[in-house]
Amino acid sequence: MISRKLALTGALMLGVSLCASQAFAQATPAPLPDPPKFDAQQAPNFVSISDIMEYKALAEYHEPQWVTDQFVKTGKLPAVKDRLPTEPLVFKTANEPDGTGVYGDVMRHVIGGRPQGWNYAAGQVQGWGGIDIGMFECLTRTGPLFEVKADELEPMPNLAKSWDWSADGHELTMHLIAGAKWSDGEPFTADDVMFYWEDNISDPNVKPLNSAGPDSFGVGTTLKKIDDNTVLWTFKDAFPKQYLYTMAYGGFCPLPAHLLKPQHPKYSSNTYEQYTNAFPPEFLNFPVMGAWVPVEYRADDIVVMRRNAYYWKVDEAGNQLPYLDEMEYKLSTWADRDVQAVAGTGDFSNLEQAESYVEALKRSADPAAPARLAFGARTIGYSLYPNLSGNGWGEPDARSQAVRELNRNTDFRLALTSAIDRQHLGDSLVKGPFTAIYPGGLYAGTAYYDKASTVYYPFDVGVAKAALEKAGLKDTDGNGIVNFPAGTADGQDVSVTLLANADYQTDKNLAEGVVASMEAIGIRVIVDLVSGANMTATQNSGKWDWQIFRNGSELISVVQNTASLAPTGPQTSPLHRAGADGTVDLLPWEQQMVDVVNKFIATSDAAQRVELMKQYQKLYTENVNAIGLTQYPGALIINKRFANIPAGAPIFMFNWAEDNIIRERVFVPTDKQQNLELHAKTLPGAPGLGNGPMSD
Ligand code: BQZ
């Protein structure tokens, strides 16, 4: 068995090198058409981070009058100054587009996901659409960086208020905000950070949502507590400033140790499954560091959140944030989010499904329309990801293993990329100047993109069929579908499962486009539509052959989630993770990409980073690491009653707009407030009150 396997591998490796040279002769790169001109409707006002925020003690603090009257004067809560940290995070008035806000009103989100529970640390999904972004604050913050000057770009402080590098750059002393409290009044300290690092990120049995494990902070990185407000990072590389981006949303967003630790298997008789499920959505008043706390949950209906009375951020006038007293998440569909935002029954949407563009534009063009719609840059992009694991990620059966061996064959991937008519695919979503041909890799129009380093194999069915033949695939039984080579998967028809997110019409349409494209070259594709939280779990499980993937921010900014640009660790790549033996069986160009990405992370030399990303782009696109499909702009739809929406806020760049617009600073001028709150003048339960909103 081993000899056959080695022989196959040997032949494959030889095949890869031979085919790579021959196939290139067949699949000839062509000049990449420039994206149709499409300018973002607003440009940001570029500023320094110090123009946005600072940490300092103010002479006095304020809160909504009803909080004072109903809760402070009645002894249910301490005075606001005692609920705030010594030096709260202060948002500066000059950076508030409409200045100091007023209290009251609600932002009504509509989302397509569903909450599994609040244990984000153990990988539970809260439903996306801004729920987790608003509940779980992170060590650093990157969403608002879209408006920070390019030459001053670095993550904003958040729960970590400052940090100092050692002279040799291998140590980072991180100073946490002192005196901040969870929404239940318990102190936030380094113990929360250490619990998240030691017993969640670093525990191989726990996978925090959006986290790629400890390696996304660098192999061999350690973290230790110095005192209640200080932790010390130690890195193998010198000055890996990259990881400060990973400490933003997705990477390092601590949850309350005082609630989670007693449920963790290391400290209880719980199983990991019991730990994961210890805080179902019905568990209300789950302590958060975020601006709003869940106080009501009705399955398939709504999640309602109320202001966190211990929130640790203020404006320069000393007003404790958030200005909005309530946040709602109607549990519906992503398409309905667009419809409701345009109609005015919802307040917010990231217009990201190209099929909705024409209708949304038409309705928003009416001056009486309740919401404003502003297009940003082309930062929404989809790829067809082949599962590149050959050593068992996702426990493939014989057929799936045979598909993966093909996925690892450059000729096969050249066939796939040549079979896709990207222009037609984009037009099938929406006609007009929106979509652009996207060959894969870094997005055109972004900081590190270099067209000259982008290899584009144009649509050509003949080339695709020839490349399939070079990959050893022929239709031996004449039924129109090519067959695996004799001795592989019993020489059966090549059929491939294509995982796609059932929650988005765009994902489904692209999947259908891939099915049709592949049928034309004799590959049968079976679409596996998965919805909601199961999608995240399925993606992470590796139980798929191909996947329609809406790309993450790393292909836009490069500096966010950099480690996921290549399989730099066992869990970092969306398309190639470790097999059962814990190793990632990298193919030659993947190893080169890993080396380039690690060099990028290890250097802060700007010119070197630009050069390294050119190498990355060439490696990615020349070897068809994945098959780019289409790239297009998103539009932010916000109800017109809201103020303090930053100009040019993209729906997706370093993060989603739910982070980018700084919701805790958004307000509704008094004369536009419409008494839409569902639990007006209530607060989440105080300590010991358990479930249910606390009201007078
Ligand atoms: C935005 C976002 C906020 C996840 C999710 C969802 C999950 C993915 C992705 C987007 C939704 C919205 O995206 O589509 O506009 O509101 O929530 O988190 O697609 O299935 O796993 O990465 O962010």
XYZ file of C-alpha atoms and ligand atoms in Angstrom:
719
model
C 0.000 0.000 0.000
C 2.750 2.378 0.932
C 4.651 1.657 -2.292
C 1.488 2.331 -4.394
C 0.825 5.491 -2.439
C 4.389 6.652 -2.847
C 4.256 5.752 -6.528
C 1.072 7.801 -6.886
C 2.567 10.674 -4.966
C 5.785 10.432 -6.942
C 3.899 10.384 -10.215
C 1.784 13.236 -8.997
C 4.793 15.309 -7.977
C 6.466 14.524 -11.298
C 3.117 15.231 -12.892
C 2.887 18.575 -11.175
C 6.326 19.665 -12.329
C 5.924 18.277 -15.877
C 2.336 19.414 -16.240
C 3.185 22.787 -14.814
C 5.620 23.358 -17.655
C 3.486 21.693 -20.395
C 0.163 23.078 -19.086
C 1.538 26.598 -19.063
C 2.266 26.044 -22.752
C -1.462 25.262 -23.177
C -3.133 27.528 -20.641
C -1.593 30.783 -21.701
C -2.013 33.846 -19.452
C -3.743 36.827 -21.052
C -3.800 40.511 -20.129
C -6.287 41.024 -17.286
C -9.088 43.389 -18.386
C -9.228 46.481 -16.186
C -12.279 46.590 -13.897
C -15.020 48.839 -15.250
C -14.722 52.315 -13.718
C -16.747 52.508 -10.538
C -15.895 55.148 -7.958
C -16.914 54.896 -4.330
C -19.534 57.570 -3.752
C -17.777 59.114 -0.771
C -14.148 59.347 0.269
C -13.252 59.086 3.960
C -11.837 62.090 5.804
C -8.398 60.659 6.537
C -7.170 61.286 10.090
C -4.713 60.000 12.702
C -5.819 57.544 15.366
C -5.188 60.267 17.946
C -7.811 62.386 16.144
C -10.383 59.650 16.775
C -9.764 58.655 20.381
C -7.613 58.739 23.494
C -7.790 57.467 27.065
C -8.125 60.038 29.815
C -9.960 60.906 32.995
C -12.561 63.670 32.535
C -13.795 66.123 35.131
C -17.364 64.820 35.048
C -19.457 62.109 33.515
C -23.070 61.864 32.402
C -25.599 59.159 31.612
C -29.220 59.094 30.401
C -31.373 60.877 33.006
C -33.648 57.839 33.357
C -30.637 55.723 34.405
C -29.834 58.234 37.137
C -33.458 58.504 38.268
C -34.463 54.841 38.098
C -31.241 53.075 38.961
C -28.629 55.292 40.617
C -30.955 57.279 42.909
C -32.645 54.016 43.909
C -29.341 52.388 44.785
C -29.597 49.734 42.071
C -26.438 51.029 40.394
C -23.342 52.956 41.538
C -22.891 56.506 40.226
C -21.726 56.603 36.604
C -18.257 57.842 37.573
C -17.851 54.676 39.665
C -18.952 52.481 36.787
C -16.283 53.850 34.475
C -12.569 52.995 34.311
C -9.998 55.385 35.738
C -9.257 56.596 32.220
C -12.126 55.653 29.915
C -11.721 55.506 26.157
C -12.692 58.988 24.974
C -13.977 59.552 21.430
C -13.038 63.011 20.271
C -15.785 65.416 19.229
C -13.891 66.678 16.194
C -13.994 63.171 14.723
C -17.724 62.759 15.371
C -19.208 63.673 11.973
C -22.250 65.301 13.625
C -20.647 66.152 16.955
C -21.738 65.217 20.467
C -24.760 62.975 20.370
C -27.918 62.663 22.445
C -29.305 59.574 24.170
C -32.229 57.464 23.027
C -33.604 55.378 20.148
C -32.580 52.052 18.690
C -30.737 50.626 15.686
C -32.847 47.841 14.178
C -30.618 45.307 12.444
C -32.034 42.473 10.334
C -29.810 39.416 10.091
C -29.772 36.124 8.280
C -27.929 34.126 10.933
C -29.269 32.568 14.124
C -27.676 32.538 17.598
C -26.431 29.144 18.757
C -25.447 30.670 22.103
C -23.120 33.293 23.583
C -19.997 31.147 23.887
C -18.017 32.839 21.128
C -14.879 31.587 22.894
C -15.879 28.006 22.114
C -16.847 28.773 18.531
C -20.581 29.360 18.854
C -22.147 31.608 16.246
C -24.357 34.454 17.492
C -25.944 35.021 14.076
C -23.410 37.424 12.537
C -24.688 40.742 11.231
C -22.997 42.704 14.007
C -24.196 40.773 17.077
C -20.767 39.368 17.984
C -18.969 42.533 16.854
C -21.103 44.547 19.296
C -20.901 42.130 22.239
C -17.296 40.974 22.273
C -14.772 43.795 22.317
C -11.218 42.883 21.425
C -7.720 43.830 22.520
C -7.280 46.087 19.483
C -9.707 47.452 16.868
C -9.323 47.791 13.115
C -12.779 48.443 11.632
C -12.442 52.264 11.711
C -8.938 52.139 10.149
C -10.545 52.814 6.740
C -10.295 56.524 7.684
C -6.753 56.428 9.103
C -3.918 57.895 7.028
C -2.137 55.126 5.114
C 1.306 56.082 6.471
C 0.047 55.926 10.047
C -1.800 52.646 9.762
C -1.676 50.462 12.838
C -4.415 48.853 14.929
C -6.325 51.151 17.273
C -6.064 50.531 20.988
C -9.231 49.149 22.525
C -9.229 46.866 25.573
C -5.450 47.135 25.257
C -4.882 50.850 25.745
C -1.171 50.855 24.904
C 1.773 48.570 24.281
C 5.586 48.757 24.415
C 8.064 46.713 22.395
C 11.314 45.498 23.960
C 14.530 46.763 22.362
C 14.979 43.458 20.507
C 11.345 43.384 19.425
C 10.665 39.912 20.799
C 8.593 41.112 23.758
C 5.453 43.206 23.788
C 4.202 44.568 27.090
C 0.493 45.233 26.681
C -1.302 47.582 29.073
C -5.001 46.805 29.481
C -7.594 49.437 30.316
C -7.614 49.715 34.131
C -10.796 49.645 36.153
C -13.148 48.653 33.378
C -15.997 46.324 34.248
C -18.089 43.681 32.529
C -21.737 44.591 32.020
C -22.568 42.724 35.248
C -20.215 44.938 37.222
C -17.417 42.380 37.580
C -13.902 43.748 36.926
C -12.246 43.172 33.555
C -8.640 42.116 34.221
C -5.684 40.256 32.735
C -7.259 37.070 34.110
C -9.913 37.373 31.402
C -7.202 37.745 28.765
C -5.198 34.805 30.124
C -8.245 32.540 30.311
C -9.071 33.344 26.705
C -5.498 32.649 25.582
C -4.712 29.568 27.685
C -8.060 27.797 27.844
C -9.681 28.801 24.573
C -7.273 29.898 21.820
C -4.525 27.520 22.973
C -6.696 24.589 24.069
C -6.755 22.262 21.018
C -10.219 21.092 22.067
C -11.645 24.606 21.842
C -11.902 26.707 18.680
C -13.013 30.290 19.266
C -15.161 31.695 16.451
C -13.044 33.325 13.715
C -9.881 32.155 15.481
C -7.209 30.129 13.729
C -5.516 28.924 16.902
C -2.380 30.150 18.646
C -0.318 29.958 15.444
C -2.176 32.970 14.078
C -0.119 34.922 16.626
C 3.079 33.254 15.413
C 4.404 29.725 16.045
C 5.923 29.568 19.524
C 4.322 32.784 20.752
C 3.681 32.923 24.514
C 1.546 35.182 26.683
C 1.770 35.687 30.398
C 0.188 37.842 33.083
C 2.366 40.532 34.650
C -0.326 42.101 36.850
C -4.076 42.713 36.761
C -3.715 45.258 33.958
C -0.625 44.010 32.112
C 0.226 41.005 29.949
C 3.476 40.149 28.182
C 3.626 38.675 24.676
C 6.825 36.923 23.585
C 7.378 36.288 19.858
C 9.959 34.306 17.894
C 10.155 37.066 15.274
C 11.330 40.578 16.093
C 8.677 43.315 16.017
C 5.900 41.217 14.409
C 3.524 44.188 14.495
C 1.252 42.178 12.274
C -0.171 40.315 15.201
C -1.648 43.500 16.649
C -4.145 43.254 13.783
C -4.927 39.670 14.729
C -5.743 40.915 18.251
C -8.681 42.835 16.777
C -12.144 41.403 15.992
C -12.056 37.791 15.235
C -8.667 37.104 16.747
C -8.633 38.085 20.402
C -11.960 39.136 21.932
C -11.973 37.888 25.552
C -15.130 36.592 27.200
C -15.863 36.813 30.960
C -13.648 34.303 32.756
C -15.800 34.595 35.882
C -18.660 33.012 33.956
C -16.862 30.667 31.537
C -14.049 29.251 33.624
C -16.343 27.312 36.033
C -17.889 25.639 32.970
C -14.604 24.785 31.252
C -13.639 21.064 31.366
C -10.232 21.971 32.824
C -11.996 23.379 35.904
C -15.172 21.300 36.019
C -16.560 17.873 35.208
C -18.082 19.301 32.033
C -17.358 17.894 28.613
C -16.169 20.302 25.950
C -19.591 20.067 24.387
C -21.220 21.056 27.673
C -18.786 23.969 27.929
C -19.623 25.090 24.393
C -23.357 24.928 25.066
C -23.295 26.338 28.595
C -24.780 29.714 27.564
C -27.693 29.216 25.167
C -29.390 32.266 23.651
C -32.010 32.057 26.401
C -29.260 32.891 28.903
C -29.908 36.621 29.027
C -27.742 39.387 30.481
C -24.662 37.482 29.400
C -21.823 39.716 30.649
C -20.101 41.592 27.860
C -17.579 44.405 27.372
C -19.636 45.582 24.409
C -22.034 48.528 24.332
C -25.232 46.472 24.450
C -26.290 43.361 26.387
C -28.784 40.668 25.265
C -31.969 41.063 27.305
C -34.486 39.264 25.113
C -34.324 36.355 22.691
C -37.213 34.903 20.698
C -36.186 32.066 18.395
C -36.454 32.902 14.719
C -37.834 36.290 15.713
C -35.529 38.731 17.455
C -32.624 39.405 19.803
C -33.002 42.646 21.783
C -30.090 44.293 23.537
C -30.045 47.182 26.020
C -27.287 49.583 26.887
C -24.413 48.324 29.039
C -24.427 50.562 32.137
C -20.749 49.733 32.717
C -19.587 50.523 29.179
C -16.067 51.904 29.373
C -16.214 54.508 26.592
C -17.349 58.170 26.712
C -17.425 61.205 24.429
C -15.358 64.309 25.155
C -18.280 65.880 27.027
C -18.113 62.922 29.446
C -21.310 61.291 28.188
C -21.074 57.546 28.803
C -21.653 55.717 25.519
C -23.523 54.285 23.721
C -25.923 57.066 22.723
C -28.406 54.487 21.389
C -30.203 52.791 24.294
C -31.220 49.718 22.351
C -29.916 47.439 19.620
C -32.202 44.950 17.869
C -31.420 42.021 15.578
C -34.496 40.743 13.765
C -33.864 37.108 12.853
C -34.767 36.945 9.174
C -32.736 36.561 5.981
C -29.835 38.505 4.520
C -31.940 39.445 1.510
C -34.657 40.757 3.845
C -32.044 42.955 5.516
C -31.662 44.867 2.244
C -35.425 45.044 1.710
C -36.190 46.277 5.221
C -33.335 48.811 5.229
C -34.569 50.315 1.952
C -38.193 50.225 3.142
C -37.360 51.812 6.499
C -38.586 48.981 8.742
C -34.919 48.081 9.320
C -32.112 50.567 9.876
C -28.940 49.053 8.459
C -27.662 46.831 5.697
C -24.481 45.892 3.948
C -25.775 45.703 0.391
C -23.567 42.802 -0.707
C -25.754 40.563 -2.841
C -25.342 41.952 -6.333
C -28.764 40.642 -7.411
C -30.402 43.255 -5.160
C -28.470 46.236 -6.483
C -30.775 47.565 -9.183
C -33.917 47.444 -7.014
C -32.123 48.906 -3.994
C -30.684 51.730 -6.103
C -34.058 52.456 -7.654
C -35.868 52.695 -4.340
C -33.118 54.684 -2.651
C -33.051 57.223 -5.470
C -36.404 58.613 -4.266
C -35.672 61.742 -2.169
C -38.390 60.580 0.228
C -36.660 57.218 0.683
C -36.125 56.479 4.410
C -32.523 55.296 3.968
C -29.405 56.600 2.285
C -27.310 54.236 0.166
C -23.613 54.812 -0.489
C -21.432 52.522 -2.585
C -17.838 51.906 -1.511
C -14.917 50.264 -3.293
C -14.937 46.755 -4.809
C -14.256 44.838 -1.607
C -16.722 41.982 -1.958
C -15.191 39.030 -3.775
C -15.850 35.346 -4.289
C -13.541 32.467 -5.100
C -13.929 28.811 -5.901
C -11.760 27.092 -3.311
C -10.429 23.586 -4.022
C -9.747 21.595 -0.880
C -5.985 21.223 -1.178
C -5.509 18.750 1.649
C -4.119 15.393 0.513
C -3.590 13.957 3.990
C -7.031 13.673 5.430
C -8.426 17.045 6.534
C -12.163 16.249 6.835
C -11.727 12.429 6.622
C -12.382 12.107 2.845
C -13.758 8.879 1.381
C -12.105 7.315 -1.691
C -13.971 9.555 -4.156
C -13.285 12.723 -2.215
C -9.647 11.775 -1.753
C -9.369 11.259 -5.507
C -10.870 14.732 -6.051
C -8.335 16.225 -3.660
C -5.491 14.587 -5.495
C -6.878 16.248 -8.613
C -7.255 19.573 -6.756
C -3.537 19.299 -5.965
C -2.723 18.842 -9.640
C -1.916 22.151 -11.333
C -3.291 21.004 -14.680
C -6.618 20.238 -13.064
C -6.786 23.681 -11.483
C -5.780 25.258 -14.783
C -8.697 23.403 -16.360
C -11.081 24.762 -13.735
C -9.950 28.363 -14.053
C -10.077 28.176 -17.874
C -13.620 26.777 -17.738
C -15.016 29.859 -15.964
C -16.386 32.771 -18.015
C -15.989 35.413 -15.296
C -17.502 38.224 -17.313
C -20.641 36.184 -17.930
C -20.701 35.046 -14.320
C -20.572 38.649 -13.063
C -23.229 39.773 -15.516
C -25.447 36.915 -14.360
C -25.449 38.506 -10.902
C -26.000 42.086 -12.019
C -25.488 43.968 -15.255
C -23.673 47.293 -15.208
C -20.309 48.593 -13.961
C -20.368 46.674 -10.690
C -18.664 43.329 -11.133
C -15.073 42.847 -12.294
C -13.217 39.780 -13.556
C -11.345 38.471 -10.511
C -8.596 35.906 -11.213
C -7.936 35.304 -7.509
C -5.455 36.598 -4.953
C -5.314 40.210 -3.771
C -8.162 42.434 -4.945
C -7.602 45.034 -7.659
C -7.813 48.538 -6.238
C -6.287 47.667 -2.860
C -3.056 48.834 -1.258
C -0.850 45.815 -2.045
C -2.380 44.853 -5.392
C -0.031 44.755 -8.378
C -1.558 44.039 -11.768
C 1.789 43.047 -13.313
C 2.103 40.271 -10.719
C -1.423 38.995 -11.387
C -1.583 36.054 -13.799
C -4.944 35.675 -15.543
C -5.891 32.532 -17.478
C -8.779 33.547 -19.735
C -11.972 31.619 -20.380
C -11.317 28.907 -22.963
C -13.201 25.591 -22.955
C -10.728 24.018 -25.376
C -7.803 24.847 -23.124
C -9.790 23.574 -20.144
C -10.482 20.235 -21.796
C -6.844 19.864 -22.889
C -5.680 20.581 -19.347
C -8.110 17.979 -17.995
C -6.598 15.443 -20.357
C -3.099 16.347 -19.130
C -4.398 15.728 -15.620
C -5.164 12.186 -16.749
C -8.942 12.606 -17.086
C -10.737 11.151 -20.090
C -14.400 10.296 -20.694
C -13.679 6.559 -20.930
C -17.328 5.502 -20.832
C -18.605 8.124 -23.314
C -21.300 9.546 -21.058
C -20.023 13.108 -21.279
C -18.378 13.058 -17.862
C -14.621 12.461 -17.570
C -13.557 9.491 -15.492
C -10.989 9.126 -12.762
C -7.891 7.329 -14.019
C -8.130 3.539 -13.852
C -7.382 2.341 -10.332
C -8.533 5.597 -8.780
C -12.006 5.708 -7.266
C -12.806 2.693 -9.456
C -12.457 4.816 -12.589
C -15.906 6.301 -11.880
C -17.191 9.592 -13.268
C -15.481 12.628 -11.757
C -18.111 14.102 -9.493
C -17.309 16.875 -7.060
C -19.258 18.279 -4.090
C -19.459 22.059 -4.039
C -20.158 23.573 -0.618
C -22.095 26.857 -0.760
C -23.788 29.084 1.804
C -27.545 28.606 1.507
C -28.191 31.957 3.226
C -27.137 34.049 0.239
C -28.697 34.116 -3.213
C -25.348 35.278 -4.584
C -23.559 32.210 -3.257
C -26.238 29.965 -4.728
C -26.134 31.736 -8.090
C -22.359 31.469 -8.266
C -22.577 27.796 -7.366
C -25.003 27.233 -10.227
C -22.650 29.113 -12.535
C -19.807 26.793 -11.538
C -22.010 23.724 -12.066
C -22.808 24.844 -15.626
C -19.198 25.776 -16.407
C -17.900 22.418 -15.226
C -20.589 20.429 -16.978
C -19.355 21.991 -20.240
C -15.929 20.396 -19.720
C -17.234 17.084 -18.426
C -17.080 17.421 -14.654
C -20.196 16.687 -12.595
C -20.649 19.068 -9.685
C -23.126 18.411 -6.876
C -24.001 21.515 -4.874
C -24.119 21.059 -1.110
C -26.068 24.017 0.263
C -25.491 24.534 3.977
C -27.015 27.341 6.016
C -26.305 29.356 9.135
C -23.936 28.209 11.821
C -23.623 24.823 10.138
C -21.840 26.598 7.299
C -19.077 27.807 9.593
C -18.708 24.364 11.144
C -18.674 22.651 7.739
C -16.081 25.051 6.341
C -13.872 24.401 9.349
C -14.406 20.639 9.209
C -12.816 20.259 5.780
C -15.698 17.969 4.756
C -15.959 19.474 1.264
C -14.241 19.081 -2.142
C -14.774 22.605 -3.465
C -16.313 25.637 -1.860
C -17.891 28.909 -3.023
C -16.144 31.261 -0.609
C -16.781 34.939 0.046
C -13.236 36.081 0.766
C -12.061 37.545 4.028
C -10.412 40.926 4.643
C -6.878 39.531 4.217
C -7.209 39.774 0.407
C -8.190 43.445 0.762
C -5.927 44.925 3.424
C -3.343 42.076 3.678
C -2.486 43.348 7.184
C -5.712 41.971 8.702
C -5.738 38.162 9.206
C -2.421 37.961 7.356
C -1.698 34.454 8.619
C -4.709 33.184 6.667
C -3.200 34.277 3.335
C -1.467 30.883 3.255
C -1.346 27.685 5.355
C 1.144 29.293 7.746
C -0.211 27.097 10.531
C -2.369 23.964 10.823
C -5.633 25.959 11.078
C -4.945 29.269 9.335
C -5.930 28.669 5.706
C -9.579 28.526 4.574
C -8.720 25.898 1.945
C -5.868 23.794 3.307
C -5.629 22.699 6.925
C -3.883 19.921 8.820
C -4.809 16.300 8.364
C -5.240 13.833 11.225
C -1.473 13.780 11.840
C -1.493 17.525 12.534
C 0.625 18.378 9.509
C -0.302 20.398 6.428
C 0.926 18.646 3.278
C 2.019 21.783 1.466
C 2.511 21.749 -2.273
C 5.626 23.488 -3.622
C 4.019 26.841 -4.419
C 2.134 26.766 -1.124
C 5.410 26.418 0.731
C 6.682 29.409 -1.187
C 3.525 31.378 -0.289
C 3.941 30.437 3.371
C 7.555 31.640 3.279
C 6.527 34.925 1.640
C 3.701 35.533 4.131
C 5.964 34.750 7.088
C 8.565 37.172 5.729
C 5.840 39.798 5.335
C 4.792 39.304 8.956
C 8.404 39.459 10.138
C 9.320 42.748 8.464
C 8.058 46.284 8.962
C 9.989 47.588 5.949
C 7.306 49.061 3.695
C 9.183 48.533 0.423
C 9.957 44.923 1.325
C 6.304 44.302 2.141
C 5.206 45.637 -1.234
C 7.749 43.380 -2.975
C 6.706 40.345 -0.936
C 3.059 40.847 -1.828
C 4.002 40.971 -5.510
C 5.643 37.583 -5.047
C 2.587 36.353 -3.203
C 0.235 37.507 -5.942
C 2.311 35.842 -8.647
C 2.559 32.568 -6.723
C -1.167 32.592 -5.968
C -2.426 33.421 -9.454
C 0.193 31.658 -11.599
C -0.372 28.396 -9.706
C -4.127 28.928 -9.422
C -4.000 28.484 -5.663
C -7.757 29.099 -5.870
C -10.048 30.149 -8.683
C -11.151 33.771 -8.382
C -14.687 34.355 -9.664
C -15.958 37.927 -9.287
C -15.293 41.125 -7.332
C -17.712 43.997 -6.820
C -18.496 46.986 -4.569
C -20.821 46.882 -1.591
C -23.086 49.687 -0.450
C -23.920 50.837 3.049
C -27.646 51.410 3.598
C -28.426 53.393 6.748
C -31.712 54.934 7.809
C -31.569 58.701 7.397
C -32.472 59.447 11.036
C -29.031 58.347 12.251
C -26.180 60.802 12.772
C -22.418 60.326 13.186
C -22.089 57.932 10.259
C -18.493 58.453 9.018
C -18.162 59.530 5.367
C -16.941 56.771 3.028
C -17.404 53.959 5.540
C -16.935 50.761 3.488
C -19.191 47.802 4.182
C -16.096 45.584 4.348
C -12.407 46.379 4.567
C -10.469 45.669 7.786
C -13.823 44.596 9.186
C -17.533 44.924 8.481
C -19.433 48.215 8.659
C -20.963 47.198 11.981
C -17.492 47.838 13.395
C -16.334 50.512 10.912
C -19.081 53.080 11.660
C -18.365 52.965 15.445
C -21.999 52.238 16.419
C -21.423 53.296 20.033
C -21.024 56.890 18.755
C -24.039 56.809 16.410
C -27.106 58.745 17.598
C -30.539 59.952 16.556
C -31.157 63.687 17.023
C -33.990 64.210 19.494
C -36.357 65.622 16.904
C -35.952 62.499 14.763
C -36.401 59.919 17.503
C -39.470 57.751 16.917
C -39.937 55.837 20.208
C -39.189 52.582 18.443
C -37.494 50.958 21.415
C -39.036 47.697 22.627
C -37.787 47.999 26.211
C -37.509 51.746 26.728
C -35.881 52.877 29.974
C -34.767 49.397 31.047
C -31.280 48.052 31.724
C -29.879 44.504 31.579
C -30.141 42.608 34.889
C -27.824 43.844 37.614
C -25.518 41.285 39.305
C -27.561 38.427 40.763
C -30.762 39.432 38.983
C -30.358 36.565 36.557
C -32.392 36.504 33.373
C -34.747 39.121 32.158
C -34.349 42.865 31.727
C -34.210 44.891 34.912
C -36.735 47.710 34.932
C -38.071 50.027 37.555
C -21.900 41.332 7.855
C -21.330 40.233 8.765
C -20.965 40.761 10.137
C -18.921 35.393 8.260
C -20.991 36.749 7.863
C -21.695 35.506 7.348
C -21.068 34.228 7.898
C -19.577 34.180 7.631
C -19.497 36.675 7.663
C -22.179 40.695 6.505
C -22.624 38.527 7.670
C -23.163 39.554 6.655
O -21.452 37.900 7.138
O -23.332 38.897 5.409
O -22.750 41.686 5.674
O -23.073 41.884 8.384
O -22.287 39.183 8.905
O -20.342 39.712 10.853
O -21.584 35.494 5.940
O -21.666 33.113 7.252
O -19.020 33.017 8.228
O -17.527 35.366 8.007
O -18.950 37.798 8.347
